[in-house]
Tab-separated table of C-alpha atoms and ligand atoms in Angstrom:
chain	number	residue	atom	x	y	z
P	1	MET	CA	10.063	-6.684	-19.077
P	2	LYS	CA	6.457	-7.746	-19.396
P	3	LYS	CA	3.971	-8.288	-16.579
P	4	GLY	CA	4.329	-12.085	-16.698
P	5	GLN	CA	8.130	-11.951	-16.621
P	6	LEU	CA	8.149	-9.632	-13.648
P	7	LEU	CA	5.719	-11.882	-11.825
P	8	ALA	CA	7.857	-14.953	-12.537
P	9	LEU	CA	10.928	-13.126	-11.240
P	10	ILE	CA	9.231	-12.136	-7.986
P	11	ARG	CA	7.745	-15.596	-7.487
P	12	SER	CA	11.152	-17.206	-7.955
P	13	LYS	CA	12.332	-15.333	-4.851
P	14	TYR	CA	9.277	-15.025	-2.635
P	15	ASN	CA	6.226	-16.956	-1.654
P	16	ILE	CA	3.288	-14.841	-2.788
P	17	SER	CA	-0.306	-15.970	-2.262
P	18	ARG	CA	-2.577	-16.979	-5.118
P	19	GLU	CA	-4.952	-14.088	-4.331
P	20	ILE	CA	-2.169	-11.488	-4.517
P	21	ILE	CA	-0.877	-12.937	-7.790
P	22	GLN	CA	-4.397	-12.765	-9.187
P	23	ALA	CA	-4.747	-9.144	-8.081
P	24	PHE	CA	-1.379	-8.247	-9.617
P	25	LYS	CA	-2.385	-9.839	-12.918
P	26	SER	CA	-5.700	-8.004	-13.007
P	27	ILE	CA	-4.338	-4.474	-12.519
P	28	ASN	CA	-2.268	-2.696	-15.159
P	29	ARG	CA	0.647	-0.927	-13.471
P	30	GLU	CA	1.162	1.199	-16.582
P	31	ASN	CA	-2.122	2.940	-15.731
P	32	PHE	CA	-0.547	4.202	-12.517
P	33	VAL	CA	2.807	5.568	-13.694
P	34	PRO	CA	3.467	8.924	-15.375
P	35	GLN	CA	3.392	8.843	-19.189
P	36	GLU	CA	7.191	9.054	-19.576
P	37	PHE	CA	7.746	5.909	-17.494
P	38	LYS	CA	5.107	3.647	-19.003
P	39	SER	CA	7.700	1.574	-20.840
P	40	GLN	CA	9.260	0.765	-17.458
P	41	ALA	CA	6.011	-0.172	-15.716
P	42	TYR	CA	7.102	-3.817	-15.318
P	43	HIS	CA	10.690	-3.242	-14.282
P	44	ASP	CA	11.187	-4.153	-10.648
P	45	ILE	CA	12.010	-0.606	-9.620
P	46	PRO	CA	10.230	2.305	-7.920
P	47	LEU	CA	9.237	5.079	-10.341
P	48	PRO	CA	8.984	8.799	-9.595
P	49	LEU	CA	5.510	10.359	-9.353
P	50	LYS	CA	6.626	13.799	-8.245
P	51	GLU	CA	8.975	15.281	-5.659
P	52	GLY	CA	8.916	13.145	-2.509
P	53	ALA	CA	6.619	10.517	-3.980
P	54	THR	CA	7.295	7.290	-5.817
P	55	ILE	CA	5.211	4.315	-6.822
P	56	SER	CA	6.950	1.593	-4.818
P	57	GLN	CA	8.969	-1.226	-6.355
P	58	PRO	CA	6.666	-4.136	-7.331
P	59	THR	CA	8.523	-6.594	-5.072
P	60	THR	CA	8.014	-4.270	-2.099
P	61	VAL	CA	4.327	-3.831	-2.889
P	62	LEU	CA	3.671	-7.569	-3.160
P	63	LEU	CA	5.673	-8.414	-0.036
P	64	MET	CA	3.849	-5.781	1.997
P	65	LEU	CA	0.524	-7.170	0.813
P	66	GLN	CA	1.653	-10.660	1.741
P	67	TYR	CA	2.599	-9.509	5.276
P	68	LEU	CA	-0.659	-7.615	5.655
P	69	ASN	CA	-2.646	-10.846	5.369
P	70	ILE	CA	-5.721	-9.205	3.846
P	71	ARG	CA	-9.079	-10.998	4.061
P	72	GLU	CA	-12.137	-10.563	1.877
P	73	GLY	CA	-14.438	-7.919	3.332
P	74	ASN	CA	-11.661	-6.100	5.212
P	75	LYS	CA	-11.809	-2.346	5.719
P	76	ILE	CA	-8.319	-0.953	5.150
P	77	LEU	CA	-6.659	2.409	5.715
P	78	GLU	CA	-3.672	3.316	3.560
P	79	ILE	CA	-1.424	6.293	4.310
P	80	GLY	CA	0.087	7.709	1.096
P	81	ALA	CA	-2.166	7.080	-1.912
P	82	GLY	CA	0.528	8.189	-4.374
P	83	SER	CA	-0.466	6.693	-7.709
P	84	GLY	CA	-3.316	4.637	-6.257
P	85	TYR	CA	-1.649	1.405	-7.418
P	86	ASN	CA	-1.342	-0.276	-4.026
P	87	ALA	CA	-4.927	0.741	-3.229
P	88	ALA	CA	-6.041	-0.844	-6.517
P	89	LEU	CA	-4.439	-4.164	-5.607
P	90	MET	CA	-5.956	-4.053	-2.127
P	91	SER	CA	-9.345	-3.272	-3.629
P	92	ARG	CA	-9.190	-6.621	-5.442
P	93	LEU	CA	-8.084	-8.450	-2.288
P	94	VAL	CA	-10.932	-7.154	-0.110
P	95	GLY	CA	-13.528	-7.798	-2.807
P	96	LYS	CA	-16.902	-6.109	-3.280
P	97	LYS	CA	-17.788	-6.143	0.407
P	98	GLY	CA	-14.469	-4.614	1.419
P	99	LYS	CA	-13.447	-0.978	1.472
P	100	ILE	CA	-10.192	0.952	1.122
P	101	VAL	CA	-9.621	4.472	2.405
P	102	THR	CA	-6.363	6.021	1.258
P	103	VAL	CA	-5.105	9.331	2.640
P	104	GLU	CA	-2.781	11.540	0.570
P	105	VAL	CA	-1.315	14.901	1.581
P	106	ASP	CA	-0.565	16.146	-1.963
P	107	GLU	CA	-3.524	17.571	-3.900
P	108	ASP	CA	-2.132	16.704	-7.334
P	109	LEU	CA	-1.568	13.121	-6.284
P	110	VAL	CA	-5.101	12.864	-4.905
P	111	GLU	CA	-6.348	13.726	-8.401
P	112	PHE	CA	-3.775	11.459	-10.059
P	113	ALA	CA	-4.757	8.489	-7.880
P	114	LYS	CA	-8.463	9.106	-8.459
P	115	SER	CA	-8.094	9.235	-12.236
P	116	ASN	CA	-5.888	6.123	-12.289
P	117	LEU	CA	-8.377	4.142	-10.205
P	118	LYS	CA	-11.115	5.240	-12.587
P	119	LYS	CA	-9.199	3.747	-15.530
P	120	GLU	CA	-9.422	0.365	-13.775
P	121	ASN	CA	-13.090	0.987	-12.937
P	122	ILE	CA	-12.405	0.613	-9.216
P	123	LYS	CA	-15.232	1.765	-6.966
P	124	ASN	CA	-14.423	0.593	-3.436
P	125	VAL	CA	-11.493	2.952	-2.870
P	126	LYS	CA	-11.999	6.359	-1.280
P	127	VAL	CA	-9.099	8.776	-1.856
P	128	VAL	CA	-8.960	11.444	0.830
P	129	LEU	CA	-6.882	14.638	0.919
P	130	GLY	CA	-5.353	14.919	4.370
P	131	ASP	CA	-2.493	14.376	6.764
P	132	GLY	CA	-1.814	10.695	7.233
P	133	TYR	CA	-0.418	11.231	10.720
P	134	LYS	CA	-4.020	11.832	11.777
P	135	GLY	CA	-5.305	8.702	10.086
P	136	TYR	CA	-8.956	8.914	9.096
P	137	SER	CA	-11.157	8.632	12.154
P	138	LYS	CA	-14.452	8.992	10.267
P	139	LYS	CA	-14.277	5.403	8.995
P	140	ALA	CA	-12.279	3.883	11.880
P	141	PRO	CA	-11.677	1.269	13.174
P	142	TYR	CA	-9.866	-0.636	10.427
P	143	ASP	CA	-8.964	-4.310	10.012
P	144	ARG	CA	-5.667	-3.345	8.416
P	145	ILE	CA	-3.567	-0.169	8.167
P	146	ILE	CA	-0.664	0.202	5.745
P	147	VAL	CA	1.734	3.139	5.837
P	148	THR	CA	3.524	3.501	2.497
P	149	ALA	CA	6.058	6.182	3.487
P	150	ALA	CA	8.701	6.126	6.196
P	151	VAL	CA	7.883	7.196	9.740
P	152	GLN	CA	10.177	7.725	12.770
P	153	GLU	CA	7.895	5.597	14.878
P	154	VAL	CA	4.498	4.004	14.475
P	155	PRO	CA	1.993	6.815	15.182
P	156	ASP	CA	-0.231	6.062	18.214
P	157	VAL	CA	-3.152	7.682	16.434
P	158	LEU	CA	-3.026	4.938	13.820
P	159	ILE	CA	-2.871	2.138	16.396
P	160	LYS	CA	-5.967	3.672	18.003
P	161	GLN	CA	-7.778	3.430	14.653
P	162	LEU	CA	-6.969	-0.271	14.340
P	163	LYS	CA	-9.498	-2.962	15.305
P	164	LEU	CA	-8.723	-5.546	17.950
P	165	ASN	CA	-6.622	-8.267	16.274
P	166	GLY	CA	-5.970	-5.839	13.427
P	167	ILE	CA	-2.626	-5.579	11.667
P	168	LEU	CA	-0.653	-2.423	10.866
P	169	LEU	CA	2.384	-2.333	8.610
P	170	ALA	CA	4.828	0.582	8.521
P	171	PRO	CA	8.410	1.263	7.406
P	172	VAL	CA	10.122	2.753	10.453
P	173	GLY	CA	13.467	4.573	10.448
P	174	GLU	CA	15.324	7.582	9.116
P	175	HIS	CA	17.759	6.682	6.311
P	176	SER	CA	16.758	3.127	5.640
P	177	GLN	CA	13.690	1.582	7.170
P	178	GLU	CA	12.783	-1.583	8.950
P	179	LEU	CA	9.372	-2.865	7.962
P	180	VAL	CA	7.393	-3.316	11.180
P	181	LYS	CA	4.256	-5.380	11.570
P	182	VAL	CA	2.113	-4.370	14.525
P	183	LYS	CA	-0.637	-6.603	15.825
P	184	LYS	CA	-3.160	-5.127	18.222
P	185	LEU	CA	-4.022	-7.766	20.802
P	186	LYS	CA	-6.397	-7.553	23.751
P	187	ASP	CA	-3.840	-6.599	26.357
P	188	LYS	CA	-0.739	-5.764	24.336
P	189	ILE	CA	0.742	-4.572	21.090
P	190	GLU	CA	2.894	-7.173	19.350
P	191	GLU	CA	5.676	-6.047	16.999
P	192	GLU	CA	7.475	-8.097	14.390
P	193	TYR	CA	10.446	-6.902	12.304
P	194	LEU	CA	10.433	-7.981	8.691
P	195	GLY	CA	13.652	-6.689	7.175
P	196	SER	CA	14.947	-3.464	5.683
P	197	PHE	CA	13.481	-1.457	2.840
P	198	ILE	CA	13.854	2.059	1.477
P	199	PHE	CA	10.881	4.421	1.370
P	200	VAL	CA	10.334	8.135	0.837
P	201	PRO	CA	9.609	9.856	4.179
P	202	LEU	CA	6.138	10.803	5.328
P	203	ARG	CA	5.880	14.601	5.401
R	301	SAH	N1	1.147	3.778	-2.091
R	301	SAH	C1	1.617	4.604	-3.182
R	301	SAH	C2	3.069	5.028	-3.023
R	301	SAH	C3	3.219	6.004	-1.936
R	301	SAH	S1	4.700	6.978	-1.898
R	301	SAH	C4	1.411	3.926	-4.519
R	301	SAH	O1	0.920	2.800	-4.552
R	301	SAH	O2	1.701	4.553	-5.541
R	301	SAH	C5	4.324	7.866	-0.427
R	301	SAH	C6	3.180	8.847	-0.545
R	301	SAH	O3	2.921	9.382	0.733
R	301	SAH	C7	3.448	10.012	-1.477
R	301	SAH	O4	2.426	10.066	-2.427
R	301	SAH	C8	3.394	11.224	-0.556
R	301	SAH	O5	2.849	12.373	-1.175
R	301	SAH	C9	2.496	10.722	0.552
R	301	SAH	N2	2.632	11.423	1.827
R	301	SAH	C10	3.731	11.985	2.345
R	301	SAH	N3	3.446	12.507	3.547
R	301	SAH	C11	2.141	12.270	3.801
R	301	SAH	C12	1.271	12.570	4.886
R	301	SAH	N4	1.685	13.227	5.971
R	301	SAH	N5	-0.015	12.163	4.800
R	301	SAH	C13	-0.461	11.488	3.710
R	301	SAH	N6	0.326	11.189	2.652
R	301	SAH	C14	1.609	11.566	2.699
Protein backbone atom coordinates (compact mmCIF):
# COMPACT_ATOMS: atom_id res chain seq x y z
CA MET A 1 0.00 0.00 0.00
CA LYS A 2 0.97 3.60 -0.57
CA LYS A 3 0.51 6.51 1.83
CA GLY A 4 -2.57 7.82 0.01
CA GLN A 5 -4.26 4.40 -0.06
CA LEU A 6 -3.69 3.87 3.63
CA LEU A 7 -5.09 7.31 4.38
CA ALA A 8 -8.19 6.63 2.26
CA LEU A 9 -8.72 3.33 4.07
CA ILE A 10 -8.52 4.94 7.51
CA ARG A 11 -10.75 7.84 6.49
CA SER A 12 -13.39 5.45 5.17
CA LYS A 13 -13.76 4.10 8.72
CA TYR A 14 -13.04 7.04 10.99
CA ASN A 15 -13.55 10.74 11.16
CA ILE A 16 -10.07 12.24 11.25
CA SER A 17 -9.51 16.00 11.40
CA ARG A 18 -8.06 17.98 8.52
CA GLU A 19 -5.03 18.96 10.63
CA ILE A 20 -4.20 15.33 11.49
CA ILE A 21 -4.56 14.27 7.85
CA GLN A 22 -2.22 17.08 6.86
CA ALA A 23 0.31 16.01 9.49
CA PHE A 24 0.10 12.38 8.34
CA LYS A 25 0.70 13.41 4.73
CA SER A 26 3.71 15.54 5.65
CA ILE A 27 5.63 12.88 7.59
CA ASN A 28 7.17 9.84 5.92
CA ARG A 29 6.50 6.77 8.07
CA GLU A 30 9.23 4.88 6.21
CA ASN A 31 11.75 7.17 7.92
CA PHE A 32 10.67 5.76 11.27
CA VAL A 33 10.68 2.00 10.66
CA PRO A 34 13.71 -0.32 10.62
CA GLN A 35 15.27 -0.85 7.19
CA GLU A 36 13.85 -4.37 6.74
CA PHE A 37 10.26 -3.15 7.16
CA LYS A 38 10.34 -0.08 4.94
CA SER A 39 8.29 -1.78 2.24
CA GLN A 40 5.52 -2.25 4.82
CA ALA A 41 5.56 1.32 6.12
CA TYR A 42 2.04 2.00 4.79
CA HIS A 43 0.40 -1.25 5.79
CA ASP A 44 -2.07 -0.69 8.60
CA ILE A 45 -0.10 -2.79 11.06
CA PRO A 46 2.29 -2.20 13.97
CA LEU A 47 5.93 -2.92 13.10
CA PRO A 48 8.64 -4.19 15.45
CA LEU A 49 11.37 -1.75 16.54
CA LYS A 50 13.08 -4.05 19.01
CA GLU A 51 12.07 -6.34 21.86
CA GLY A 52 9.11 -4.84 23.72
CA ALA A 53 8.73 -1.91 21.35
CA THR A 54 6.66 -1.41 18.23
CA ILE A 55 5.72 1.56 16.11
CA SER A 56 1.95 1.53 16.59
CA GLN A 57 -0.55 0.71 13.86
CA PRO A 58 -1.35 3.85 11.80
CA THR A 59 -5.08 3.65 12.63
CA THR A 60 -4.27 3.58 16.35
CA VAL A 61 -1.89 6.53 16.03
CA LEU A 62 -4.40 8.69 14.15
CA LEU A 63 -7.29 7.80 16.46
CA MET A 64 -5.24 8.61 19.54
CA LEU A 65 -4.30 11.96 18.04
CA GLN A 66 -7.94 12.63 17.25
CA TYR A 67 -8.95 11.88 20.87
CA LEU A 68 -6.13 14.00 22.22
CA ASN A 69 -7.62 17.12 20.63
CA ILE A 70 -4.28 18.87 20.16
CA ARG A 71 -4.22 22.66 19.72
CA GLU A 72 -1.55 24.82 18.13
CA GLY A 73 0.97 25.95 20.73
CA ASN A 74 0.32 23.01 23.07
CA LYS A 75 3.12 21.60 25.21
CA ILE A 76 2.83 17.81 25.15
CA LEU A 77 4.46 14.98 27.07
CA GLU A 78 4.69 11.58 25.40
CA ILE A 79 5.67 8.42 27.28
CA GLY A 80 7.42 5.94 24.97
CA ALA A 81 9.23 7.70 22.11
CA GLY A 82 9.88 4.43 20.27
CA SER A 83 10.57 5.41 16.68
CA GLY A 84 9.67 9.06 17.20
CA TYR A 85 6.86 8.80 14.63
CA ASN A 86 3.98 9.82 16.90
CA ALA A 87 6.10 12.68 18.25
CA ALA A 88 6.75 13.81 14.66
CA LEU A 89 3.03 13.98 13.91
CA MET A 90 2.36 15.86 17.14
CA SER A 91 5.17 18.27 16.32
CA ARG A 92 3.23 19.28 13.20
CA LEU A 93 -0.03 19.62 15.14
CA VAL A 94 1.39 21.94 17.81
CA GLY A 95 3.21 24.07 15.25
CA LYS A 96 6.29 26.25 15.76
CA LYS A 97 5.13 27.66 19.08
CA GLY A 98 4.37 24.23 20.50
CA LYS A 99 6.72 21.75 22.12
CA ILE A 100 6.87 17.98 22.50
CA VAL A 101 8.83 16.16 25.19
CA THR A 102 9.01 12.41 24.69
CA VAL A 103 10.44 10.09 27.34
CA GLU A 104 11.96 6.73 26.36
CA VAL A 105 13.49 4.14 28.69
CA ASP A 106 15.60 2.35 26.04
CA GLU A 107 18.89 4.03 25.10
CA ASP A 108 19.01 2.60 21.57
CA LEU A 109 15.51 3.83 20.88
CA VAL A 110 16.36 7.30 22.18
CA GLU A 111 19.07 7.45 19.51
CA PHE A 112 16.81 5.88 16.88
CA ALA A 113 14.03 8.40 17.55
CA LYS A 114 16.46 11.32 17.50
CA SER A 115 17.97 10.31 14.17
CA ASN A 116 14.54 9.69 12.61
CA LEU A 117 13.27 13.10 13.72
CA LYS A 118 16.39 14.66 12.22
CA LYS A 119 15.57 13.12 8.83
CA GLU A 120 12.29 15.08 8.89
CA ASN A 121 14.12 18.19 10.11
CA ILE A 122 11.95 18.37 13.23
CA LYS A 123 13.22 20.74 15.90
CA ASN A 124 10.45 21.12 18.49
CA VAL A 125 10.71 17.60 19.90
CA LYS A 126 12.94 16.83 22.86
CA VAL A 127 13.73 13.12 23.28
CA VAL A 128 14.63 12.28 26.87
CA LEU A 129 16.13 9.07 28.27
CA GLY A 130 14.21 8.17 31.39
CA ASP A 131 11.46 6.27 33.14
CA GLY A 132 8.07 7.34 31.88
CA TYR A 133 6.39 6.45 35.16
CA LYS A 134 8.08 9.56 36.56
CA GLY A 135 6.93 11.77 33.72
CA TYR A 136 9.19 14.75 33.12
CA SER A 137 8.71 17.33 35.83
CA LYS A 138 11.30 19.78 34.48
CA LYS A 139 8.95 20.97 31.73
CA ALA A 140 5.63 20.34 33.52
CA PRO A 141 2.76 21.15 33.48
CA TYR A 142 1.59 19.92 30.08
CA ASP A 143 -1.53 20.65 28.02
CA ARG A 144 -1.63 17.04 26.86
CA ILE A 145 -0.01 13.76 27.95
CA ILE A 146 -0.05 10.63 25.80
CA VAL A 147 1.11 7.25 27.07
CA THR A 148 1.96 4.95 24.16
CA ALA A 149 2.47 1.71 26.11
CA ALA A 150 0.08 -0.16 28.37
CA VAL A 151 -0.19 0.69 32.05
CA GLN A 152 -2.11 -1.07 34.87
CA GLU A 153 -3.60 2.23 35.92
CA VAL A 154 -3.11 5.86 35.03
CA PRO A 155 -0.05 6.97 37.05
CA ASP A 156 -0.88 9.77 39.53
CA VAL A 157 2.48 11.36 38.82
CA LEU A 158 1.37 12.01 35.25
CA ILE A 159 -1.97 13.51 36.29
CA LYS A 160 -0.01 15.85 38.57
CA GLN A 161 2.04 17.01 35.56
CA LEU A 162 -1.10 17.84 33.59
CA LYS A 163 -2.44 21.41 33.38
CA LEU A 164 -5.93 22.29 34.55
CA ASN A 165 -8.33 21.33 31.72
CA GLY A 166 -5.54 19.22 30.23
CA ILE A 167 -6.14 15.86 28.60
CA LEU A 168 -4.25 12.61 29.20
CA LEU A 169 -4.64 9.51 27.07
CA ALA A 170 -3.45 6.06 28.16
CA PRO A 171 -4.10 2.41 27.29
CA VAL A 172 -5.00 0.75 30.59
CA GLY A 173 -5.12 -3.00 31.22
CA GLU A 174 -3.06 -6.17 31.28
CA HIS A 175 -3.72 -8.40 28.25
CA SER A 176 -5.76 -6.09 26.11
CA GLN A 177 -6.19 -2.44 26.95
CA GLU A 178 -8.99 0.03 27.17
CA LEU A 179 -8.01 3.44 25.89
CA VAL A 180 -8.79 5.92 28.66
CA LYS A 181 -9.12 9.66 28.25
CA VAL A 182 -8.58 11.61 31.45
CA LYS A 183 -9.60 15.23 31.76
CA LYS A 184 -8.28 17.22 34.69
CA LEU A 185 -11.03 19.56 35.86
CA LYS A 186 -11.00 22.06 38.71
CA ASP A 187 -12.52 19.81 41.33
CA LYS A 188 -12.46 16.37 39.74
CA ILE A 189 -10.85 14.00 37.29
CA GLU A 190 -13.15 12.94 34.47
CA GLU A 191 -12.57 9.59 32.73
CA GLU A 192 -13.91 8.46 29.39
CA TYR A 193 -13.48 4.96 27.91
CA LEU A 194 -12.80 4.84 24.20
CA GLY A 195 -12.64 1.18 23.25
CA SER A 196 -10.09 -1.61 23.30
CA PHE A 197 -6.66 -1.66 21.73
CA ILE A 198 -3.51 -3.74 22.07
CA PHE A 199 -0.25 -2.15 23.18
CA VAL A 200 3.13 -3.37 24.39
CA PRO A 201 3.42 -2.92 28.19
CA LEU A 202 5.28 -0.06 29.81
CA ARG A 203 8.34 -1.47 31.59
N1 LIG B 1 5.19 6.17 20.31
C1 LIG B 1 6.08 5.22 19.68
C2 LIG B 1 5.67 3.78 19.93
C3 LIG B 1 5.91 3.40 21.33
S1 LIG B 1 5.98 1.67 21.73
C4 LIG B 1 6.20 5.47 18.19
O1 LIG B 1 5.56 6.39 17.68
O2 LIG B 1 6.99 4.78 17.54
C5 LIG B 1 6.23 1.86 23.46
C6 LIG B 1 7.57 2.43 23.85
O3 LIG B 1 7.58 2.64 25.24
C7 LIG B 1 8.75 1.53 23.52
O4 LIG B 1 9.66 2.26 22.75
C8 LIG B 1 9.34 1.21 24.89
O5 LIG B 1 10.75 1.09 24.88
C9 LIG B 1 8.90 2.41 25.70
N2 LIG B 1 8.85 2.19 27.15
C10 LIG B 1 8.56 1.06 27.80
N3 LIG B 1 8.60 1.29 29.13
C11 LIG B 1 8.91 2.59 29.31
C12 LIG B 1 9.09 3.41 30.46
N4 LIG B 1 8.96 2.94 31.70
N5 LIG B 1 9.41 4.71 30.27
C13 LIG B 1 9.54 5.22 29.02
N6 LIG B 1 9.38 4.47 27.90
C14 LIG B 1 9.07 3.18 28.04
